[in-house]
């Protein structure tokens, strides 16, 4: 049972801690992670939008430059190039009204030096778009760029500020949610440990109670038998004899009931090493132990091949004893009782079948008989716990148990367990 010190605690900053003393999750850490991821995403979106805006701006500037270059080209093709007429036709001054800076230059035909024909200012253009024109005896180049540059500094500033605000908001929200989740997890863990502690207490109480009640039940049965032997032949009252018989019978039933309660409480825990067990050998021992009840019932037991199972030997003995005992108690019909036992392996599991030719169990009751103290008739034998013990052992070992109708109309108990290692061919 876990000690109280293993319950979730809080560190000196007030954050929940695990049972091992480590923080379940620091909201500050999550806030930083969320902020970094959100900032990276926001920066990527802003950068992509800015790239798209610059691309659109360059496309528009290229269209403007191409339009002006085409006007210059038409004027220059008419013959002698007159600068005033060419510049007037190009309407370069209008570019400044639309926020563009421009530069029209040519390469001298002899020196190949650049000569500026017209420019919006003496400052050099930043990464302009260019249109090259071939005019008589020269090559002209028209360069156009936004007067304020391609980047929108104020727009970027506002977008960055807005992105930062949302990143901080997301980080704060993530930290708040992390704190709520961490607190809820710590509370859930505390409740789980408390429930486990209460369950363990109840389990222990039931085990101790059943164990300690065995001794009074044994003494009652012992003294009832002693009283019967002392009064044998000395009493003539039939009612007294019936009372003594009833006292002995109920004391024995109480012992049997307490024994099965103890078995049920311990059914989910291995009582030995979990290993590959020989079911055939274990069944032979169980049949030897039940030889007297089998003979008294006049039953014939047919045993087929039984693959090995992966389980501890004590619990394997228990489930086989319960299965055979159940067939002996409830498989009796109008004809001689026959019990058929066989098994087969299917993948990682092995399935055993214990069939009888008795009256069987109606389908509606086949699930109920595995409940504790559930019996189909009040006058039947047994404690009503046997099949519950069997199913609990099977399920805790990784298998299952259920009832079917046998081919002869009786009842078939099917028991599924993890398969053990099978002996090699020709081995013992």
Tab-separated table of C-alpha atoms in Angstrom:
chain	number	residue	atom	x	y	z
A	1	UNK	CA	0.000	0.000	0.000
A	2	UNK	CA	1.575	3.356	-0.976
A	3	UNK	CA	2.604	5.562	1.938
A	4	UNK	CA	1.036	8.918	2.404
A	5	UNK	CA	4.226	10.673	1.359
A	6	UNK	CA	3.698	9.434	-2.199
A	7	UNK	CA	0.630	11.601	-2.681
A	8	UNK	CA	1.081	14.484	-5.153
A	9	UNK	CA	2.481	17.612	-3.461
A	10	UNK	CA	3.391	21.125	-4.547
A	11	UNK	CA	6.791	22.728	-4.898
A	12	UNK	CA	7.813	26.014	-3.276
A	13	UNK	CA	6.335	27.941	-6.217
A	14	UNK	CA	2.994	26.216	-5.821
A	15	UNK	CA	3.078	24.008	-8.942
A	16	UNK	CA	1.762	20.416	-8.664
A	17	UNK	CA	4.361	17.678	-8.286
A	18	UNK	CA	4.239	13.987	-9.202
A	19	UNK	CA	4.486	11.206	-6.646
A	20	UNK	CA	8.231	11.056	-7.397
A	21	UNK	CA	8.748	14.727	-6.587
A	22	UNK	CA	9.003	16.002	-10.196
A	23	UNK	CA	6.820	18.793	-11.585
A	24	UNK	CA	3.844	17.448	-13.498
A	25	UNK	CA	4.225	20.341	-15.960
A	26	UNK	CA	5.461	23.867	-15.457
A	27	UNK	CA	2.980	26.313	-17.021
A	28	UNK	CA	5.868	28.740	-17.559
A	29	UNK	CA	7.649	26.161	-19.707
A	30	UNK	CA	4.540	25.594	-21.779
A	31	UNK	CA	4.026	29.350	-22.119
A	32	UNK	CA	7.556	29.756	-23.497
A	33	UNK	CA	7.097	26.880	-25.937
A	34	UNK	CA	3.735	28.179	-27.147
A	35	UNK	CA	5.118	31.716	-27.447
A	36	UNK	CA	8.108	30.549	-29.503
A	37	UNK	CA	5.956	28.421	-31.795
A	38	UNK	CA	3.333	31.137	-32.208
A	39	UNK	CA	6.023	33.753	-32.834
A	40	UNK	CA	7.657	31.543	-35.453
A	41	UNK	CA	4.305	30.995	-37.137
A	42	UNK	CA	3.419	34.691	-37.009
A	43	UNK	CA	6.846	35.685	-38.360
A	44	UNK	CA	6.460	33.191	-41.181
A	45	UNK	CA	3.018	34.514	-42.079
A	46	UNK	CA	4.171	38.144	-41.937
A	47	UNK	CA	7.254	37.348	-44.019
A	48	UNK	CA	5.180	35.486	-46.601
A	49	UNK	CA	2.637	38.284	-46.816
A	50	UNK	CA	5.410	40.849	-47.162
A	51	UNK	CA	7.036	38.800	-49.923
A	52	UNK	CA	3.719	38.628	-51.711
A	53	UNK	CA	3.187	42.377	-51.319
A	54	UNK	CA	6.671	43.139	-52.662
A	55	UNK	CA	6.082	40.778	-55.575
A	56	UNK	CA	2.836	42.545	-56.418
A	57	UNK	CA	4.512	45.950	-56.068
A	58	UNK	CA	7.359	44.922	-58.385
A	59	UNK	CA	4.864	43.550	-60.914
A	60	UNK	CA	2.973	46.848	-60.865
A	61	UNK	CA	6.186	48.862	-61.165
A	62	UNK	CA	7.272	46.654	-64.075
A	63	UNK	CA	3.965	47.354	-65.834
A	64	UNK	CA	4.376	51.088	-65.301
A	65	UNK	CA	7.964	50.983	-66.569
A	66	UNK	CA	6.954	48.906	-69.602
A	67	UNK	CA	4.147	51.358	-70.433
A	68	UNK	CA	6.498	54.367	-70.269
A	69	UNK	CA	9.211	52.512	-72.179
A	70	UNK	CA	6.746	51.636	-74.926
A	71	UNK	CA	5.756	55.314	-75.297
A	72	UNK	CA	9.447	56.298	-75.591
A	73	UNK	CA	10.030	53.510	-78.114
A	74	UNK	CA	7.157	54.679	-80.338
A	75	UNK	CA	8.459	58.243	-80.328
A	76	UNK	CA	12.046	57.177	-81.002
A	77	UNK	CA	11.020	55.002	-83.995
A	78	UNK	CA	9.740	58.056	-85.888
A	79	UNK	CA	13.208	59.232	-86.647
A	80	UNK	CA	15.389	61.790	-84.962
A	81	UNK	CA	15.303	61.551	-81.213
A	82	UNK	CA	14.290	64.853	-79.592
A	83	UNK	CA	14.626	64.628	-75.825
A	84	UNK	CA	11.860	67.085	-74.936
A	85	UNK	CA	9.373	65.338	-77.177
A	86	UNK	CA	10.398	61.881	-75.961
A	87	UNK	CA	10.189	62.834	-72.310
A	88	UNK	CA	6.871	64.525	-72.832
A	89	UNK	CA	5.426	61.436	-74.492
A	90	UNK	CA	6.672	59.199	-71.672
A	91	UNK	CA	5.024	61.381	-68.978
A	92	UNK	CA	7.822	60.489	-66.542
A	93	UNK	CA	6.873	63.343	-64.230
A	94	UNK	CA	3.582	61.611	-63.477
A	95	UNK	CA	5.528	58.735	-61.939
A	96	UNK	CA	6.495	60.943	-59.010
A	97	UNK	CA	2.838	61.757	-58.400
A	98	UNK	CA	2.184	58.007	-58.072
A	99	UNK	CA	5.012	57.520	-55.564
A	100	UNK	CA	7.669	56.238	-57.963
A	101	UNK	CA	11.237	57.409	-58.464
A	102	UNK	CA	12.713	56.940	-61.937
A	103	UNK	CA	15.872	57.230	-63.927
A	104	UNK	CA	16.210	57.263	-67.717
A	105	UNK	CA	19.784	56.685	-68.853
A	106	UNK	CA	21.661	55.651	-71.963
A	107	UNK	CA	24.984	54.077	-72.850
A	108	UNK	CA	27.185	56.353	-74.942
A	109	UNK	CA	27.723	54.640	-78.308
A	110	UNK	CA	31.449	55.373	-78.275
A	111	UNK	CA	32.594	55.384	-74.667
A	112	UNK	CA	29.883	52.998	-73.403
A	113	UNK	CA	29.558	55.164	-70.345
A	114	UNK	CA	26.265	55.700	-68.588
A	115	UNK	CA	24.609	59.072	-69.212
A	116	UNK	CA	21.517	60.058	-67.231
A	117	UNK	CA	18.937	61.615	-69.520
A	118	UNK	CA	16.314	62.308	-66.827
A	119	UNK	CA	15.822	61.339	-63.177
A	120	UNK	CA	13.415	62.139	-60.385
A	121	UNK	CA	16.347	62.807	-58.023
A	122	UNK	CA	20.080	62.425	-57.787
A	123	UNK	CA	19.786	59.584	-55.257
A	124	UNK	CA	20.429	56.089	-56.505
A	125	UNK	CA	17.408	53.833	-56.859
A	126	UNK	CA	17.124	50.784	-54.618
A	127	UNK	CA	16.666	47.524	-56.535
A	128	UNK	CA	14.667	49.091	-59.376
A	129	UNK	CA	12.827	47.331	-62.191
A	130	UNK	CA	14.360	47.975	-65.584
A	131	UNK	CA	13.139	48.279	-69.150
A	132	UNK	CA	15.754	48.347	-71.938
A	133	UNK	CA	14.972	50.232	-75.168
A	134	UNK	CA	16.864	50.014	-78.403
A	135	UNK	CA	16.837	53.462	-80.093
A	136	UNK	CA	18.859	54.585	-83.092
A	137	UNK	CA	22.576	54.552	-82.290
A	138	UNK	CA	22.035	53.982	-78.528
A	139	UNK	CA	20.569	51.780	-75.815
A	140	UNK	CA	18.297	53.420	-73.257
A	141	UNK	CA	17.332	51.994	-69.891
A	142	UNK	CA	14.344	53.098	-67.835
A	143	UNK	CA	14.589	52.223	-64.142
A	144	UNK	CA	11.592	52.565	-61.772
A	145	UNK	CA	11.313	51.980	-58.007
A	146	UNK	CA	9.021	53.179	-55.199
A	147	UNK	CA	10.226	56.468	-53.771
A	148	UNK	CA	9.799	55.117	-50.217
A	149	UNK	CA	11.427	51.768	-51.008
A	150	UNK	CA	9.938	48.365	-51.483
A	151	UNK	CA	9.429	47.563	-47.782
A	152	UNK	CA	6.512	48.971	-45.814
A	153	UNK	CA	8.173	49.753	-42.475
A	154	UNK	CA	5.064	51.099	-40.760
A	155	UNK	CA	2.934	48.180	-41.951
A	156	UNK	CA	5.535	45.676	-40.776
A	157	UNK	CA	5.696	47.397	-37.397
A	158	UNK	CA	1.944	47.195	-36.890
A	159	UNK	CA	1.780	43.605	-38.059
A	160	UNK	CA	4.660	42.628	-35.779
A	161	UNK	CA	3.070	44.389	-32.808
A	162	UNK	CA	-0.264	42.693	-33.475
A	163	UNK	CA	1.439	39.298	-33.889
A	164	UNK	CA	3.380	39.778	-30.658
A	165	UNK	CA	0.181	40.626	-28.824
A	166	UNK	CA	-1.549	37.461	-30.031
A	167	UNK	CA	1.551	35.362	-29.237
A	168	UNK	CA	1.546	36.691	-25.672
A	169	UNK	CA	-2.191	36.062	-25.428
A	170	UNK	CA	-1.790	32.463	-26.629
A	171	UNK	CA	1.145	31.889	-24.261
A	172	UNK	CA	-0.863	33.216	-21.312
A	173	UNK	CA	-3.857	31.075	-22.280
A	174	UNK	CA	-1.631	27.988	-22.634
A	175	UNK	CA	-0.053	28.624	-19.229
A	176	UNK	CA	-3.481	29.069	-17.654
A	177	UNK	CA	-4.807	25.867	-19.231
A	178	UNK	CA	-1.633	23.990	-18.236
A	179	UNK	CA	-2.094	25.126	-14.657
A	180	UNK	CA	-5.715	23.949	-14.664
A	181	UNK	CA	-4.764	20.592	-16.227
A	182	UNK	CA	-1.864	20.099	-13.823
A	183	UNK	CA	-4.106	20.848	-10.850
A	184	UNK	CA	-6.793	18.501	-12.188
A	185	UNK	CA	-4.244	15.736	-12.812
A	186	UNK	CA	-2.784	16.128	-9.329
A	187	UNK	CA	-6.283	15.967	-7.832
A	188	UNK	CA	-7.133	12.945	-9.997
A	189	UNK	CA	-3.943	11.193	-8.923
A	190	UNK	CA	-4.714	11.961	-5.296
A	191	UNK	CA	-8.189	10.484	-5.670
A	192	UNK	CA	-6.802	7.413	-7.446
A	193	UNK	CA	-4.316	6.780	-4.665
A	194	UNK	CA	-6.997	7.265	-2.045
A	195	UNK	CA	-9.332	4.861	-3.847
A	196	UNK	CA	-6.488	2.352	-4.205
A	197	UNK	CA	-5.707	2.742	-0.519
A	198	UNK	CA	-9.350	2.246	0.476
A	199	UNK	CA	-9.656	-0.749	-1.874
A	200	UNK	CA	-6.510	-2.312	-0.437
A	201	UNK	CA	-7.831	-1.715	3.076
A	202	UNK	CA	-11.146	-3.376	2.242
A	203	UNK	CA	-9.374	-6.268	0.516
A	204	UNK	CA	-7.129	-6.785	3.494
A	205	UNK	CA	-10.057	-6.512	5.906
A	206	UNK	CA	-12.050	-9.107	3.953
A	207	UNK	CA	-9.063	-11.489	3.787
A	208	UNK	CA	-8.322	-11.176	7.493
A	209	UNK	CA	-11.999	-11.530	8.398
A	210	UNK	CA	-12.428	-14.661	6.274
A	211	UNK	CA	-9.229	-16.136	7.688
A	212	UNK	CA	-10.120	-15.471	11.316
A	213	UNK	CA	-13.662	-16.765	10.894
A	214	UNK	CA	-12.259	-20.105	9.786
A	215	UNK	CA	-11.178	-20.975	13.324
A	216	UNK	CA	-14.626	-20.423	14.988
A	217	UNK	CA	-16.275	-22.348	12.138
A	218	UNK	CA	-13.813	-25.215	12.583
A	219	UNK	CA	-14.472	-25.302	16.340
A	220	UNK	CA	-18.247	-25.303	15.847
A	221	UNK	CA	-17.942	-28.248	13.459
A	222	UNK	CA	-15.560	-30.044	15.807
A	223	UNK	CA	-17.710	-29.612	18.894
A	224	UNK	CA	-20.863	-30.507	16.976
A	225	UNK	CA	-19.271	-33.812	15.960
A	226	UNK	CA	-17.997	-34.351	19.477
A	227	UNK	CA	-21.445	-33.719	20.920
A	228	UNK	CA	-23.023	-36.177	18.482
A	229	UNK	CA	-20.557	-38.914	19.416
A	230	UNK	CA	-21.019	-38.263	23.167
A	231	UNK	CA	-24.805	-38.397	22.899
A	232	UNK	CA	-24.902	-41.345	20.547
A	233	UNK	CA	-27.307	-43.966	21.925
A	234	UNK	CA	-28.182	-41.792	24.950
A	235	UNK	CA	-30.986	-39.725	23.445
A	236	UNK	CA	-34.271	-40.890	22.045
A	237	UNK	CA	-35.600	-37.502	20.913
A	238	UNK	CA	-35.548	-37.353	17.085
A	239	UNK	CA	-35.725	-33.544	17.123
A	240	UNK	CA	-32.463	-33.340	19.066
A	241	UNK	CA	-30.774	-35.645	16.569
A	242	UNK	CA	-32.036	-33.539	13.661
A	243	UNK	CA	-30.735	-30.397	15.356
A	244	UNK	CA	-27.304	-31.937	15.843
A	245	UNK	CA	-27.196	-33.079	12.221
A	246	UNK	CA	-28.220	-29.602	11.052
A	247	UNK	CA	-25.590	-27.981	13.269
A	248	UNK	CA	-22.837	-30.193	11.836
A	249	UNK	CA	-24.038	-29.616	8.278
A	250	UNK	CA	-24.177	-25.817	8.597
A	251	UNK	CA	-20.787	-25.688	10.325
A	252	UNK	CA	-19.293	-27.611	7.406
A	253	UNK	CA	-21.031	-25.327	4.917
A	254	UNK	CA	-19.678	-22.265	6.744
A	255	UNK	CA	-16.153	-23.664	6.498
A	256	UNK	CA	-16.626	-24.330	2.794
A	257	UNK	CA	-18.034	-20.850	2.249
A	258	UNK	CA	-15.164	-19.132	4.070
A	259	UNK	CA	-12.654	-21.199	2.109
A	260	UNK	CA	-14.170	-20.069	-1.206
A	261	UNK	CA	-14.314	-16.437	-0.042
A	262	UNK	CA	-10.590	-16.576	0.700
A	263	UNK	CA	-9.930	-18.115	-2.696
A	264	UNK	CA	-11.999	-15.432	-4.431
A	265	UNK	CA	-10.216	-12.585	-2.659
A	266	UNK	CA	-6.815	-13.999	-3.624
A	267	UNK	CA	-7.842	-15.121	-7.118
A	268	UNK	CA	-6.369	-12.106	-8.947
A	269	UNK	CA	-2.870	-12.513	-7.482
A	270	UNK	CA	-0.411	-15.270	-8.512
A	271	UNK	CA	0.502	-17.596	-5.654
A	272	UNK	CA	3.643	-18.894	-7.312
A	273	UNK	CA	5.864	-18.405	-10.326
A	274	UNK	CA	3.981	-17.694	-13.561
A	275	UNK	CA	5.393	-20.201	-16.013
A	276	UNK	CA	4.442	-22.820	-18.561
A	277	UNK	CA	2.449	-25.438	-16.606
A	278	UNK	CA	1.519	-28.936	-17.705
A	279	UNK	CA	-2.274	-28.973	-17.610
A	280	UNK	CA	-2.392	-32.729	-18.139
A	281	UNK	CA	-0.266	-33.390	-15.052
A	282	UNK	CA	-2.189	-30.876	-12.933
A	283	UNK	CA	-5.525	-32.326	-14.044
A	284	UNK	CA	-4.371	-35.826	-13.115
A	285	UNK	CA	-3.616	-34.594	-9.581
A	286	UNK	CA	-7.019	-32.866	-9.343
A	287	UNK	CA	-8.857	-35.984	-10.529
A	288	UNK	CA	-6.993	-38.018	-7.919
A	289	UNK	CA	-8.094	-35.569	-5.202
A	290	UNK	CA	-11.707	-35.744	-6.419
A	291	UNK	CA	-11.733	-39.513	-6.882
A	292	UNK	CA	-14.269	-40.043	-4.103
A	293	UNK	CA	-16.833	-37.437	-5.346
A	294	UNK	CA	-16.396	-38.749	-8.901
A	295	UNK	CA	-17.053	-42.315	-7.772
A	296	UNK	CA	-19.996	-41.205	-5.636
A	297	UNK	CA	-21.547	-39.433	-8.640
A	298	UNK	CA	-20.902	-42.443	-10.892
A	299	UNK	CA	-19.251	-40.146	-13.414
A	300	UNK	CA	-17.008	-41.146	-16.301
A	301	UNK	CA	-14.264	-38.633	-17.107
A	302	UNK	CA	-12.741	-38.582	-20.609
A	303	UNK	CA	-9.548	-36.547	-20.988
A	304	UNK	CA	-8.188	-35.467	-24.374
A	305	UNK	CA	-5.026	-33.563	-25.328
A	306	UNK	CA	-4.387	-30.545	-23.103
A	307	UNK	CA	-1.789	-27.975	-24.250
A	308	UNK	CA	0.310	-26.202	-21.617
A	309	UNK	CA	-0.839	-22.893	-20.138
A	310	UNK	CA	1.081	-19.845	-18.896
A	311	UNK	CA	-0.062	-19.452	-15.270
A	312	UNK	CA	1.061	-20.231	-11.741
A	313	UNK	CA	0.485	-23.831	-10.663
A	314	UNK	CA	-1.646	-23.157	-7.513
A	315	UNK	CA	-4.244	-21.153	-9.398
A	316	UNK	CA	-4.262	-23.643	-12.272
A	317	UNK	CA	-5.109	-26.320	-9.707
A	318	UNK	CA	-7.900	-24.116	-8.321
A	319	UNK	CA	-9.618	-23.487	-11.652
A	320	UNK	CA	-9.447	-27.145	-12.686
A	321	UNK	CA	-10.816	-28.234	-9.297
A	322	UNK	CA	-13.644	-25.679	-9.550
A	323	UNK	CA	-14.464	-26.752	-13.118
A	324	UNK	CA	-14.619	-30.486	-12.267
A	325	UNK	CA	-16.470	-29.850	-9.011
A	326	UNK	CA	-19.007	-27.679	-10.868
A	327	UNK	CA	-19.632	-30.455	-13.398
A	328	UNK	CA	-20.063	-33.016	-10.603
A	329	UNK	CA	-22.528	-30.825	-8.692
A	330	UNK	CA	-24.641	-29.463	-11.539
A	331	UNK	CA	-24.130	-31.870	-14.425
A	332	UNK	CA	-26.245	-34.693	-13.048
A	333	UNK	CA	-29.229	-35.661	-15.145
A	334	UNK	CA	-31.357	-38.701	-15.851
A	335	UNK	CA	-28.458	-40.581	-17.414
A	336	UNK	CA	-25.003	-41.506	-16.141
A	337	UNK	CA	-22.793	-38.425	-15.859
A	338	UNK	CA	-20.066	-38.099	-18.481
A	339	UNK	CA	-17.455	-35.358	-18.320
A	340	UNK	CA	-15.310	-34.661	-21.401
A	341	UNK	CA	-12.174	-32.538	-21.028
A	342	UNK	CA	-10.059	-31.324	-23.940
A	343	UNK	CA	-8.120	-28.346	-25.202
A	344	UNK	CA	-6.563	-26.776	-28.270
A	345	UNK	CA	-4.127	-23.959	-28.913
A	346	UNK	CA	-5.046	-20.997	-31.098
A	347	UNK	CA	-2.196	-18.556	-31.595
A	348	UNK	CA	-1.013	-17.148	-28.275
A	349	UNK	CA	-3.995	-18.592	-26.369
A	350	UNK	CA	-5.124	-22.066	-25.407
A	351	UNK	CA	-8.791	-22.954	-24.968
A	352	UNK	CA	-9.985	-25.748	-22.672
A	353	UNK	CA	-13.467	-27.259	-22.694
A	354	UNK	CA	-15.100	-29.128	-19.810
A	355	UNK	CA	-18.394	-30.591	-21.083
A	356	UNK	CA	-21.058	-32.659	-19.369
A	357	UNK	CA	-24.253	-34.371	-20.485
A	358	UNK	CA	-26.412	-32.862	-17.760
A	359	UNK	CA	-29.470	-30.616	-18.050
A	360	UNK	CA	-27.370	-27.617	-19.087
A	361	UNK	CA	-27.928	-23.932	-18.366
A	362	UNK	CA	-30.349	-21.698	-20.256
A	363	UNK	CA	-28.633	-19.022	-22.335
A	364	UNK	CA	-30.162	-16.162	-20.339
A	365	UNK	CA	-28.480	-17.437	-17.156
A	366	UNK	CA	-25.034	-18.273	-18.572
A	367	UNK	CA	-23.583	-14.901	-17.618
A	368	UNK	CA	-25.226	-14.709	-14.203
A	369	UNK	CA	-23.695	-17.923	-12.887
A	370	UNK	CA	-20.265	-16.258	-12.846
A	371	UNK	CA	-21.420	-13.661	-10.293
A	372	UNK	CA	-20.578	-14.034	-6.621
A	373	UNK	CA	-23.254	-15.940	-4.677
A	374	UNK	CA	-25.354	-16.297	-7.828
A	375	UNK	CA	-27.076	-19.684	-7.907
A	376	UNK	CA	-29.790	-20.947	-10.224
A	377	UNK	CA	-31.582	-22.760	-7.394
A	378	UNK	CA	-31.642	-22.142	-3.661
A	379	UNK	CA	-31.499	-25.840	-2.833
A	380	UNK	CA	-28.455	-26.733	-4.908
A	381	UNK	CA	-25.056	-27.678	-3.581
A	382	UNK	CA	-22.017	-25.433	-3.529
A	383	UNK	CA	-21.330	-21.938	-2.255
A	384	UNK	CA	-22.189	-19.937	-5.372
A	385	UNK	CA	-18.621	-18.586	-5.604
A	386	UNK	CA	-16.823	-21.325	-7.557
A	387	UNK	CA	-17.394	-20.022	-11.092
A	388	UNK	CA	-16.698	-16.457	-9.927
A	389	UNK	CA	-13.314	-17.677	-8.643
A	390	UNK	CA	-12.648	-19.420	-11.946
A	391	UNK	CA	-13.450	-16.368	-14.082
A	392	UNK	CA	-11.455	-14.023	-11.830
A	393	UNK	CA	-8.384	-16.241	-12.084
A	394	UNK	CA	-8.759	-16.544	-15.866
A	395	UNK	CA	-9.186	-12.799	-16.435
A	396	UNK	CA	-6.324	-11.829	-14.114
A	397	UNK	CA	-4.096	-14.290	-16.027
A	398	UNK	CA	-5.015	-12.655	-19.345
A	399	UNK	CA	-7.819	-15.005	-20.411
A	400	UNK	CA	-11.561	-15.451	-20.047
A	401	UNK	CA	-14.232	-18.014	-19.144
A	402	UNK	CA	-17.771	-18.556	-20.360
A	403	UNK	CA	-20.513	-21.188	-20.753
A	404	UNK	CA	-21.823	-22.799	-23.928
A	405	UNK	CA	-24.236	-25.585	-24.779
A	406	UNK	CA	-22.463	-28.889	-25.353
A	407	UNK	CA	-23.161	-31.104	-28.355
A	408	UNK	CA	-25.148	-33.512	-26.187
A	409	UNK	CA	-27.394	-30.764	-24.846
A	410	UNK	CA	-25.532	-30.360	-21.570
A	411	UNK	CA	-23.237	-27.562	-20.460
A	412	UNK	CA	-19.757	-26.745	-21.747
A	413	UNK	CA	-17.425	-24.586	-19.655
A	414	UNK	CA	-14.874	-22.874	-21.905
A	415	UNK	CA	-11.698	-21.606	-20.290
A	416	UNK	CA	-9.203	-19.478	-22.246
A	417	UNK	CA	-5.670	-18.868	-20.936
A	418	UNK	CA	-2.343	-17.670	-22.364
A	419	UNK	CA	-0.546	-20.544	-24.053
A	420	UNK	CA	2.564	-21.950	-22.473
A	421	UNK	CA	5.606	-23.492	-24.151
A	422	UNK	CA	4.657	-26.769	-25.783
A	423	UNK	CA	7.009	-29.774	-25.406
A	424	UNK	CA	8.899	-30.836	-28.536
A	425	UNK	CA	7.591	-33.681	-30.658
A	426	UNK	CA	8.297	-37.002	-28.965
A	427	UNK	CA	9.092	-35.289	-25.646
A	428	UNK	CA	7.510	-36.083	-22.332
